[in-house]
mmCIF file of N, CA, C and O in Angstrom:
data_model
loop_
_atom_site.group_PDB
_atom_site.id
_atom_site.type_symbol
_atom_site.label_atom_id
_atom_site.label_comp_id
_atom_site.label_asym_id
_atom_site.label_seq_id
_atom_site.Cartn_x
_atom_site.Cartn_y
_atom_site.Cartn_z
ATOM 1 N N MET S 1 0.711 4.196 13.193
ATOM 2 C CA MET S 1 1.474 4.891 12.397
ATOM 3 C C MET S 1 0.598 5.127 11.021
ATOM 4 O O MET S 1 -0.174 4.342 10.557
ATOM 5 N N ILE S 2 0.749 6.312 10.599
ATOM 6 C CA ILE S 2 -0.137 6.770 9.380
ATOM 7 C C ILE S 2 0.909 7.402 8.379
ATOM 8 O O ILE S 2 1.783 8.164 8.661
ATOM 9 N N ALA S 3 0.729 6.935 7.121
ATOM 10 C CA ALA S 3 1.511 7.426 6.060
ATOM 11 C C ALA S 3 0.476 8.096 4.927
ATOM 12 O O ALA S 3 -0.584 7.665 4.846
ATOM 13 N N ILE S 4 1.008 9.154 4.429
ATOM 14 C CA ILE S 4 0.219 9.848 3.347
ATOM 15 C C ILE S 4 1.020 9.794 1.997
ATOM 16 O O ILE S 4 2.249 10.021 2.016
ATOM 17 N N GLU S 5 0.269 9.339 0.974
ATOM 18 C CA GLU S 5 0.892 9.185 -0.377
ATOM 19 C C GLU S 5 0.058 10.004 -1.331
ATOM 20 O O GLU S 5 -1.119 10.188 -1.173
ATOM 21 N N GLU S 6 0.726 10.386 -2.502
ATOM 22 C CA GLU S 6 -0.001 10.899 -3.444
ATOM 23 C C GLU S 6 -0.829 9.821 -4.253
ATOM 24 O O GLU S 6 -0.269 8.788 -4.397
ATOM 25 N N SER S 7 -1.906 10.385 -5.044
ATOM 26 C CA SER S 7 -2.608 9.271 -5.609
ATOM 27 C C SER S 7 -2.434 9.381 -7.040
ATOM 28 O O SER S 7 -2.043 10.296 -7.685
ATOM 29 N N ASP S 8 -2.358 8.115 -7.661
ATOM 30 C CA ASP S 8 -2.038 7.987 -9.100
ATOM 31 C C ASP S 8 -3.417 8.114 -9.909
ATOM 32 O O ASP S 8 -3.329 8.217 -11.081
ATOM 33 N N THR S 9 -4.593 8.093 -9.179
ATOM 34 C CA THR S 9 -5.773 8.368 -10.129
ATOM 35 C C THR S 9 -6.312 9.864 -9.759
ATOM 36 O O THR S 9 -5.920 10.529 -8.842
ATOM 37 N N LYS S 10 -7.211 10.282 -10.566
ATOM 38 C CA LYS S 10 -7.769 11.506 -10.593
ATOM 39 C C LYS S 10 -8.976 11.694 -9.629
ATOM 40 O O LYS S 10 -9.456 12.837 -9.451
ATOM 41 N N ASP S 11 -9.583 10.532 -9.202
ATOM 42 C CA ASP S 11 -10.712 10.622 -8.482
ATOM 43 C C ASP S 11 -10.516 10.971 -6.968
ATOM 44 O O ASP S 11 -11.472 11.338 -6.227
ATOM 45 N N VAL S 12 -9.331 10.817 -6.459
ATOM 46 C CA VAL S 12 -8.961 11.184 -5.062
ATOM 47 C C VAL S 12 -7.724 11.976 -5.070
ATOM 48 O O VAL S 12 -6.932 11.978 -5.924
ATOM 49 N N GLY S 13 -7.612 12.844 -4.019
ATOM 50 C CA GLY S 13 -6.427 13.710 -3.980
ATOM 51 C C GLY S 13 -5.114 12.984 -3.425
ATOM 52 O O GLY S 13 -3.922 13.529 -3.450
ATOM 53 N N GLY S 14 -5.295 11.891 -2.669
ATOM 54 C CA GLY S 14 -4.308 11.216 -2.145
ATOM 55 C C GLY S 14 -4.790 10.107 -1.365
ATOM 56 O O GLY S 14 -5.891 9.841 -1.290
ATOM 57 N N VAL S 15 -3.831 9.310 -0.708
ATOM 58 C CA VAL S 15 -4.148 8.206 0.087
ATOM 59 C C VAL S 15 -3.503 8.218 1.526
ATOM 60 O O VAL S 15 -2.366 8.590 1.557
ATOM 61 N N VAL S 16 -4.244 8.043 2.412
ATOM 62 C CA VAL S 16 -3.822 7.995 3.904
ATOM 63 C C VAL S 16 -3.880 6.487 4.160
ATOM 64 O O VAL S 16 -4.794 5.762 4.012
ATOM 65 N N ALA S 17 -2.561 5.912 4.458
ATOM 66 C CA ALA S 17 -2.467 4.488 4.773
ATOM 67 C C ALA S 17 -2.327 4.389 6.339
ATOM 68 O O ALA S 17 -1.293 4.869 6.822
ATOM 69 N N ILE S 18 -3.223 3.683 6.924
ATOM 70 C CA ILE S 18 -2.983 3.403 8.395
ATOM 71 C C ILE S 18 -2.049 2.045 8.531
ATOM 72 O O ILE S 18 -2.635 1.065 8.001
ATOM 73 N N GLN S 19 -0.998 2.165 9.173
ATOM 74 C CA GLN S 19 -0.169 0.967 9.373
ATOM 75 C C GLN S 19 -0.574 0.236 10.615
ATOM 76 O O GLN S 19 -0.550 -0.912 10.636
ATOM 77 N N LYS S 20 -0.882 1.083 11.611
ATOM 78 C CA LYS S 20 -1.250 0.571 12.951
ATOM 79 C C LYS S 20 -1.940 1.396 13.697
ATOM 80 O O LYS S 20 -1.725 2.538 13.808
ATOM 81 N N LEU S 21 -3.100 0.898 14.442
ATOM 82 C CA LEU S 21 -4.000 1.718 15.270
ATOM 83 C C LEU S 21 -4.022 1.108 16.660
ATOM 84 O O LEU S 21 -4.707 -0.102 16.624
ATOM 85 N N ASN S 22 -3.616 1.678 17.705
ATOM 86 C CA ASN S 22 -3.736 0.953 19.073
ATOM 87 C C ASN S 22 -4.167 2.034 19.993
ATOM 88 O O ASN S 22 -4.065 3.203 19.913
ATOM 89 N N SER S 23 -4.904 1.515 21.040
ATOM 90 C CA SER S 23 -5.362 2.480 22.126
ATOM 91 C C SER S 23 -4.866 1.710 23.512
ATOM 92 O O SER S 23 -5.122 0.549 23.628
ATOM 93 N N ILE S 24 -4.301 2.576 24.195
ATOM 94 C CA ILE S 24 -3.701 1.976 25.578
ATOM 95 C C ILE S 24 -4.981 1.777 26.403
ATOM 96 O O ILE S 24 -5.100 0.732 27.119
ATOM 97 N N ASN S 25 -5.921 2.718 26.591
ATOM 98 C CA ASN S 25 -7.049 2.595 27.340
ATOM 99 C C ASN S 25 -8.310 2.260 26.556
ATOM 100 O O ASN S 25 -8.920 3.046 25.785
ATOM 101 N N THR S 26 -8.569 0.964 26.447
ATOM 102 C CA THR S 26 -9.606 0.483 25.480
ATOM 103 C C THR S 26 -10.937 0.684 25.934
ATOM 104 O O THR S 26 -11.115 0.832 27.156
ATOM 105 N N HIS S 27 -11.946 0.662 25.140
ATOM 106 C CA HIS S 27 -13.281 0.611 25.412
ATOM 107 C C HIS S 27 -13.776 2.081 26.086
ATOM 108 O O HIS S 27 -14.665 2.045 26.930
ATOM 109 N N LYS S 28 -12.992 3.193 25.679
ATOM 110 C CA LYS S 28 -13.485 4.553 26.195
ATOM 111 C C LYS S 28 -13.728 5.359 25.039
ATOM 112 O O LYS S 28 -13.829 6.552 25.249
ATOM 113 N N GLY S 29 -13.751 4.883 23.896
ATOM 114 C CA GLY S 29 -14.094 5.664 22.622
ATOM 115 C C GLY S 29 -13.000 6.395 21.949
ATOM 116 O O GLY S 29 -13.179 7.188 21.102
ATOM 117 N N HIS S 30 -11.809 6.169 22.444
ATOM 118 C CA HIS S 30 -10.670 6.993 21.869
ATOM 119 C C HIS S 30 -10.458 6.626 20.479
ATOM 120 O O HIS S 30 -10.204 7.449 19.603
ATOM 121 N N GLY S 31 -10.526 5.355 20.065
ATOM 122 C CA GLY S 31 -10.287 4.890 18.707
ATOM 123 C C GLY S 31 -11.500 5.364 17.768
ATOM 124 O O GLY S 31 -11.220 5.824 16.706
ATOM 125 N N THR S 32 -12.668 5.290 18.334
ATOM 126 C CA THR S 32 -13.859 5.783 17.566
ATOM 127 C C THR S 32 -13.724 7.324 17.291
ATOM 128 O O THR S 32 -13.824 7.798 16.186
ATOM 129 N N GLN S 33 -13.210 8.093 18.247
ATOM 130 C CA GLN S 33 -13.138 9.491 18.268
ATOM 131 C C GLN S 33 -12.118 9.887 17.130
ATOM 132 O O GLN S 33 -12.190 10.684 16.311
ATOM 133 N N PHE S 34 -11.078 9.141 17.238
ATOM 134 C CA PHE S 34 -9.782 9.341 16.286
ATOM 135 C C PHE S 34 -10.244 8.959 14.835
ATOM 136 O O PHE S 34 -10.068 9.763 13.969
ATOM 137 N N MET S 35 -11.022 7.962 14.686
ATOM 138 C CA MET S 35 -11.527 7.521 13.247
ATOM 139 C C MET S 35 -12.464 8.511 12.802
ATOM 140 O O MET S 35 -12.447 8.841 11.553
ATOM 141 N N HIS S 36 -13.379 9.147 13.679
ATOM 142 C CA HIS S 36 -14.214 10.189 13.248
ATOM 143 C C HIS S 36 -13.360 11.368 12.583
ATOM 144 O O HIS S 36 -13.714 11.940 11.538
ATOM 145 N N TRP S 37 -12.451 11.849 13.382
ATOM 146 C CA TRP S 37 -11.558 12.794 13.204
ATOM 147 C C TRP S 37 -10.811 12.630 11.906
ATOM 148 O O TRP S 37 -10.785 13.484 10.874
ATOM 149 N N LEU S 38 -10.190 11.419 11.763
ATOM 150 C CA LEU S 38 -9.503 11.126 10.533
ATOM 151 C C LEU S 38 -10.316 11.044 9.283
ATOM 152 O O LEU S 38 -9.906 11.601 8.205
ATOM 153 N N CYS S 39 -11.492 10.452 9.337
ATOM 154 C CA CYS S 39 -12.402 10.377 8.167
ATOM 155 C C CYS S 39 -12.735 11.797 7.864
ATOM 156 O O CYS S 39 -12.842 12.036 6.614
ATOM 157 N N ALA S 40 -13.164 12.606 8.828
ATOM 158 C CA ALA S 40 -13.576 14.073 8.355
ATOM 159 C C ALA S 40 -12.372 14.814 7.772
ATOM 160 O O ALA S 40 -12.682 15.439 6.787
ATOM 161 N N LEU S 41 -11.259 14.534 8.169
ATOM 162 C CA LEU S 41 -10.002 15.270 7.678
ATOM 163 C C LEU S 41 -9.756 14.713 6.278
ATOM 164 O O LEU S 41 -9.548 15.490 5.331
ATOM 165 N N ALA S 42 -9.846 13.488 6.045
ATOM 166 C CA ALA S 42 -9.682 12.804 4.728
ATOM 167 C C ALA S 42 -10.757 13.344 3.834
ATOM 168 O O ALA S 42 -10.368 13.596 2.597
ATOM 169 N N ASP S 43 -11.973 13.288 4.142
ATOM 170 C CA ASP S 43 -12.995 13.827 3.209
ATOM 171 C C ASP S 43 -12.757 15.416 2.919
ATOM 172 O O ASP S 43 -13.020 15.716 1.660
ATOM 173 N N LYS S 44 -12.455 16.160 3.807
ATOM 174 C CA LYS S 44 -12.159 17.607 3.537
ATOM 175 C C LYS S 44 -11.036 17.763 2.515
ATOM 176 O O LYS S 44 -11.130 18.552 1.746
ATOM 177 N N HIS S 45 -10.014 16.869 2.563
ATOM 178 C CA HIS S 45 -9.050 16.994 1.498
ATOM 179 C C HIS S 45 -9.014 16.003 0.469
ATOM 180 O O HIS S 45 -8.167 15.786 -0.297
ATOM 181 N N ASN S 46 -10.236 15.333 0.384
ATOM 182 C CA ASN S 46 -10.423 14.411 -0.843
ATOM 183 C C ASN S 46 -9.488 13.165 -0.858
ATOM 184 O O ASN S 46 -8.978 12.859 -1.939
ATOM 185 N N MET S 47 -9.101 12.653 0.300
ATOM 186 C CA MET S 47 -8.205 11.633 0.557
ATOM 187 C C MET S 47 -8.902 10.272 0.743
ATOM 188 O O MET S 47 -9.917 10.185 1.532
ATOM 189 N N GLN S 48 -8.348 9.228 0.157
ATOM 190 C CA GLN S 48 -8.936 7.934 0.389
ATOM 191 C C GLN S 48 -8.138 7.409 1.545
ATOM 192 O O GLN S 48 -6.811 7.729 1.834
ATOM 193 N N ILE S 49 -8.681 6.488 2.388
ATOM 194 C CA ILE S 49 -7.935 5.909 3.524
ATOM 195 C C ILE S 49 -7.854 4.307 3.169
ATOM 196 O O ILE S 49 -8.799 3.792 2.878
ATOM 197 N N GLU S 50 -6.656 3.756 3.440
ATOM 198 C CA GLU S 50 -6.486 2.336 3.244
ATOM 199 C C GLU S 50 -5.817 1.783 4.511
ATOM 200 O O GLU S 50 -5.063 2.365 5.206
ATOM 201 N N LEU S 51 -6.144 0.460 4.834
ATOM 202 C CA LEU S 51 -5.768 -0.127 5.984
ATOM 203 C C LEU S 51 -5.747 -1.703 5.874
ATOM 204 O O LEU S 51 -6.576 -2.170 5.004
ATOM 205 N N CYS S 52 -5.218 -2.361 6.648
ATOM 206 C CA CYS S 52 -5.351 -3.964 6.805
ATOM 207 C C CYS S 52 -5.866 -4.086 8.127
ATOM 208 O O CYS S 52 -5.412 -3.759 9.141
ATOM 209 N N ALA S 53 -7.227 -4.679 8.107
ATOM 210 C CA ALA S 53 -7.833 -5.128 9.316
ATOM 211 C C ALA S 53 -7.463 -6.486 9.794
ATOM 212 O O ALA S 53 -7.676 -7.372 9.162
ATOM 213 N N ARG S 54 -6.513 -6.569 10.759
ATOM 214 C CA ARG S 54 -5.958 -7.838 11.189
ATOM 215 C C ARG S 54 -5.388 -7.616 12.596
ATOM 216 O O ARG S 54 -4.804 -6.698 13.021
ATOM 217 N N ASN S 55 -5.755 -8.722 13.319
ATOM 218 C CA ASN S 55 -5.266 -8.758 14.780
ATOM 219 C C ASN S 55 -4.600 -10.029 14.971
ATOM 220 O O ASN S 55 -5.312 -11.173 14.968
ATOM 221 N N ASP S 56 -3.431 -10.176 15.405
ATOM 222 C CA ASP S 56 -2.648 -11.471 15.620
ATOM 223 C C ASP S 56 -2.595 -11.605 17.227
ATOM 224 O O ASP S 56 -1.979 -12.530 17.612
ATOM 225 N N ASP S 57 -3.068 -10.513 17.986
ATOM 226 C CA ASP S 57 -2.949 -10.641 19.499
ATOM 227 C C ASP S 57 -4.143 -11.314 20.131
ATOM 228 O O ASP S 57 -5.315 -10.677 20.099
ATOM 229 N N PRO S 58 -3.925 -12.434 20.593
ATOM 230 C CA PRO S 58 -5.278 -13.088 21.232
ATOM 231 C C PRO S 58 -5.777 -12.309 22.532
ATOM 232 O O PRO S 58 -6.926 -12.510 22.901
ATOM 233 N N ASN S 59 -5.016 -11.425 23.108
ATOM 234 C CA ASN S 59 -5.466 -10.699 24.269
ATOM 235 C C ASN S 59 -6.097 -9.362 23.878
ATOM 236 O O ASN S 59 -6.413 -8.647 24.852
ATOM 237 N N ALA S 60 -6.042 -9.045 22.565
ATOM 238 C CA ALA S 60 -6.568 -7.747 22.112
ATOM 239 C C ALA S 60 -8.052 -7.685 22.400
ATOM 240 O O ALA S 60 -8.686 -8.665 22.306
ATOM 241 N N PRO S 61 -8.625 -6.492 22.501
ATOM 242 C CA PRO S 61 -10.185 -6.418 22.691
ATOM 243 C C PRO S 61 -11.044 -6.783 21.445
ATOM 244 O O PRO S 61 -12.171 -7.208 21.722
ATOM 245 N N MET S 62 -10.392 -6.767 20.259
ATOM 246 C CA MET S 62 -11.195 -7.248 19.067
ATOM 247 C C MET S 62 -10.404 -8.163 18.230
ATOM 248 O O MET S 62 -9.219 -7.896 17.990
ATOM 249 N N ASN S 63 -11.083 -9.290 17.767
ATOM 250 C CA ASN S 63 -10.339 -10.067 16.809
ATOM 251 C C ASN S 63 -10.571 -9.518 15.484
ATOM 252 O O ASN S 63 -11.076 -8.460 15.202
ATOM 253 N N THR S 64 -9.920 -10.155 14.387
ATOM 254 C CA THR S 64 -9.872 -9.674 13.046
ATOM 255 C C THR S 64 -11.278 -9.348 12.460
ATOM 256 O O THR S 64 -11.627 -8.225 11.947
ATOM 257 N N ASP S 65 -12.174 -10.266 12.639
ATOM 258 C CA ASP S 65 -13.638 -10.074 12.154
ATOM 259 C C ASP S 65 -14.307 -8.929 12.831
ATOM 260 O O ASP S 65 -15.101 -8.158 12.176
ATOM 261 N N GLN S 66 -14.037 -8.776 14.068
ATOM 262 C CA GLN S 66 -14.681 -7.723 14.928
ATOM 263 C C GLN S 66 -13.980 -6.304 14.342
ATOM 264 O O GLN S 66 -14.726 -5.283 14.290
ATOM 265 N N LEU S 67 -12.785 -6.382 14.109
ATOM 266 C CA LEU S 67 -12.138 -5.267 13.597
ATOM 267 C C LEU S 67 -12.714 -4.777 12.142
ATOM 268 O O LEU S 67 -12.916 -3.511 11.899
ATOM 269 N N LYS S 68 -12.942 -5.705 11.389
ATOM 270 C CA LYS S 68 -13.506 -5.534 9.996
ATOM 271 C C LYS S 68 -14.847 -4.929 10.185
ATOM 272 O O LYS S 68 -15.163 -3.704 9.624
ATOM 273 N N GLU S 69 -15.695 -5.344 10.942
ATOM 274 C CA GLU S 69 -16.933 -4.809 11.229
ATOM 275 C C GLU S 69 -16.920 -3.334 11.818
ATOM 276 O O GLU S 69 -17.590 -2.433 11.483
ATOM 277 N N TRP S 70 -15.963 -3.061 12.651
ATOM 278 C CA TRP S 70 -15.729 -1.818 13.356
ATOM 279 C C TRP S 70 -15.361 -0.842 12.267
ATOM 280 O O TRP S 70 -16.025 0.303 12.337
ATOM 281 N N TYR S 71 -14.491 -1.146 11.484
ATOM 282 C CA TYR S 71 -14.099 -0.157 10.336
ATOM 283 C C TYR S 71 -15.265 -0.036 9.437
ATOM 284 O O TYR S 71 -15.337 1.132 8.869
ATOM 285 N N GLU S 72 -15.985 -0.996 9.078
ATOM 286 C CA GLU S 72 -17.158 -0.955 8.192
ATOM 287 C C GLU S 72 -18.162 0.232 8.756
ATOM 288 O O GLU S 72 -18.753 0.910 7.920
ATOM 289 N N LYS S 73 -18.214 0.496 9.957
ATOM 290 C CA LYS S 73 -19.038 1.441 10.595
ATOM 291 C C LYS S 73 -18.618 2.901 10.041
ATOM 292 O O LYS S 73 -19.486 3.861 10.212
ATOM 293 N N PHE S 74 -17.377 3.009 9.708
ATOM 294 C CA PHE S 74 -16.842 4.379 9.347
ATOM 295 C C PHE S 74 -16.769 4.370 7.824
ATOM 296 O O PHE S 74 -16.244 5.322 7.171
ATOM 297 N N GLY S 75 -17.442 3.418 7.047
ATOM 298 C CA GLY S 75 -17.560 3.452 5.636
ATOM 299 C C GLY S 75 -16.377 2.755 4.806
ATOM 300 O O GLY S 75 -16.338 2.859 3.560
ATOM 301 N N PHE S 76 -15.676 1.989 5.528
ATOM 302 C CA PHE S 76 -14.676 1.136 4.803
ATOM 303 C C PHE S 76 -15.158 -0.125 4.213
ATOM 304 O O PHE S 76 -16.267 -0.658 4.711
ATOM 305 N N VAL S 77 -14.808 -0.457 3.087
ATOM 306 C CA VAL S 77 -15.129 -1.728 2.448
ATOM 307 C C VAL S 77 -14.007 -2.757 2.202
ATOM 308 O O VAL S 77 -12.847 -2.123 1.989
ATOM 309 N N VAL S 78 -14.132 -3.972 2.138
ATOM 310 C CA VAL S 78 -13.159 -4.967 1.782
ATOM 311 C C VAL S 78 -12.815 -4.673 0.299
ATOM 312 O O VAL S 78 -13.726 -4.650 -0.499
ATOM 313 N N VAL S 79 -11.483 -4.492 -0.029
ATOM 314 C CA VAL S 79 -10.967 -4.410 -1.454
ATOM 315 C C VAL S 79 -11.214 -5.717 -1.931
ATOM 316 O O VAL S 79 -10.746 -6.748 -1.662
ATOM 317 N N PRO S 80 -12.069 -5.906 -3.135
ATOM 318 C CA PRO S 80 -12.257 -7.098 -3.838
ATOM 319 C C PRO S 80 -10.944 -7.815 -4.222
ATOM 320 O O PRO S 80 -9.883 -7.157 -4.647
ATOM 321 N N ASP S 81 -10.911 -9.117 -4.144
ATOM 322 C CA ASP S 81 -9.670 -9.992 -4.468
ATOM 323 C C ASP S 81 -8.501 -9.613 -3.683
ATOM 324 O O ASP S 81 -7.371 -10.089 -4.140
ATOM 325 N N ASN S 82 -8.588 -8.961 -2.498
ATOM 326 C CA ASN S 82 -7.410 -8.635 -1.763
ATOM 327 C C ASN S 82 -7.558 -8.981 -0.194
ATOM 328 O O ASN S 82 -7.207 -8.402 0.686
ATOM 329 N N ILE S 83 -8.415 -10.172 -0.012
ATOM 330 C CA ILE S 83 -8.445 -10.593 1.255
ATOM 331 C C ILE S 83 -7.158 -11.429 1.610
ATOM 332 O O ILE S 83 -6.697 -12.377 0.975
ATOM 333 N N LEU S 84 -6.579 -10.994 2.708
ATOM 334 C CA LEU S 84 -5.356 -11.617 3.262
ATOM 335 C C LEU S 84 -5.582 -12.795 4.057
ATOM 336 O O LEU S 84 -6.697 -12.938 4.611
ATOM 337 N N LEU S 85 -4.586 -13.617 4.243
ATOM 338 C CA LEU S 85 -4.606 -14.700 5.247
ATOM 339 C C LEU S 85 -4.745 -14.110 6.589
ATOM 340 O O LEU S 85 -3.796 -13.177 6.945
ATOM 341 N N ASN S 86 -5.746 -14.256 7.324
ATOM 342 C CA ASN S 86 -5.945 -13.745 8.667
ATOM 343 C C ASN S 86 -6.123 -12.198 8.590
ATOM 344 O O ASN S 86 -5.721 -11.600 9.624
ATOM 345 N N GLY S 87 -6.579 -11.606 7.623
ATOM 346 C CA GLY S 87 -6.894 -10.136 7.499
ATOM 347 C C GLY S 87 -7.728 -9.712 6.337
ATOM 348 O O GLY S 87 -7.878 -10.470 5.373
ATOM 349 N N TYR S 88 -7.937 -8.473 6.282
ATOM 350 C CA TYR S 88 -8.780 -7.853 5.154
ATOM 351 C C TYR S 88 -8.052 -6.637 4.836
ATOM 352 O O TYR S 88 -7.892 -5.784 5.722
ATOM 353 N N ILE S 89 -7.874 -6.356 3.517
ATOM 354 C CA ILE S 89 -7.420 -4.982 3.118
ATOM 355 C C ILE S 89 -8.636 -4.297 2.858
ATOM 356 O O ILE S 89 -9.492 -4.715 2.203
ATOM 357 N N MET S 90 -8.675 -2.948 3.457
ATOM 358 C CA MET S 90 -9.907 -2.239 3.368
ATOM 359 C C MET S 90 -9.679 -0.961 2.836
ATOM 360 O O MET S 90 -8.411 -0.288 3.063
ATOM 361 N N GLU S 91 -10.611 -0.184 2.296
ATOM 362 C CA GLU S 91 -10.463 1.229 1.855
ATOM 363 C C GLU S 91 -11.666 1.971 2.092
ATOM 364 O O GLU S 91 -12.826 1.394 2.117
ATOM 365 N N ARG S 92 -11.525 3.261 2.252
ATOM 366 C CA ARG S 92 -12.660 4.167 2.398
ATOM 367 C C ARG S 92 -12.457 5.380 1.460
ATOM 368 O O ARG S 92 -11.377 6.165 1.544
ATOM 369 N N LYS S 93 -13.227 5.515 0.424
ATOM 370 C CA LYS S 93 -13.251 6.654 -0.383
ATOM 371 C C LYS S 93 -13.712 7.856 0.294
ATOM 372 O O LYS S 93 -14.552 7.820 1.036
ATOM 373 N N PRO S 94 -13.262 9.121 -0.264
ATOM 374 C CA PRO S 94 -13.851 10.255 0.391
ATOM 375 C C PRO S 94 -15.278 10.437 0.183
ATOM 376 O O PRO S 94 -15.764 10.038 -0.929
ATOM 377 N N HIS S 95 -16.047 10.910 1.114
ATOM 378 C CA HIS S 95 -17.453 11.223 1.001
ATOM 379 C C HIS S 95 -17.767 12.708 0.739
ATOM 380 O O HIS S 95 -17.032 13.520 1.143
#
């Protein structure tokens, strides 16, 4: 689920909040392809992306720390002082 919000700051045009990202067929690049598309679209419209990197499913292909590292490949950083119990709040400013 993805939500789009207006920004209260002048440095970005708005915020895209990712609530949940799942892929039925894992390890085929679908999530990576989607994130490249979403980041390019957010950059085009000067939008920041926010998410919580957390996984509570022990059968999922990536644990929470692996998810954090995966999102970092797309330019996401952990929001200072906003580390959740069992997760990380992350953001990506437009490039």
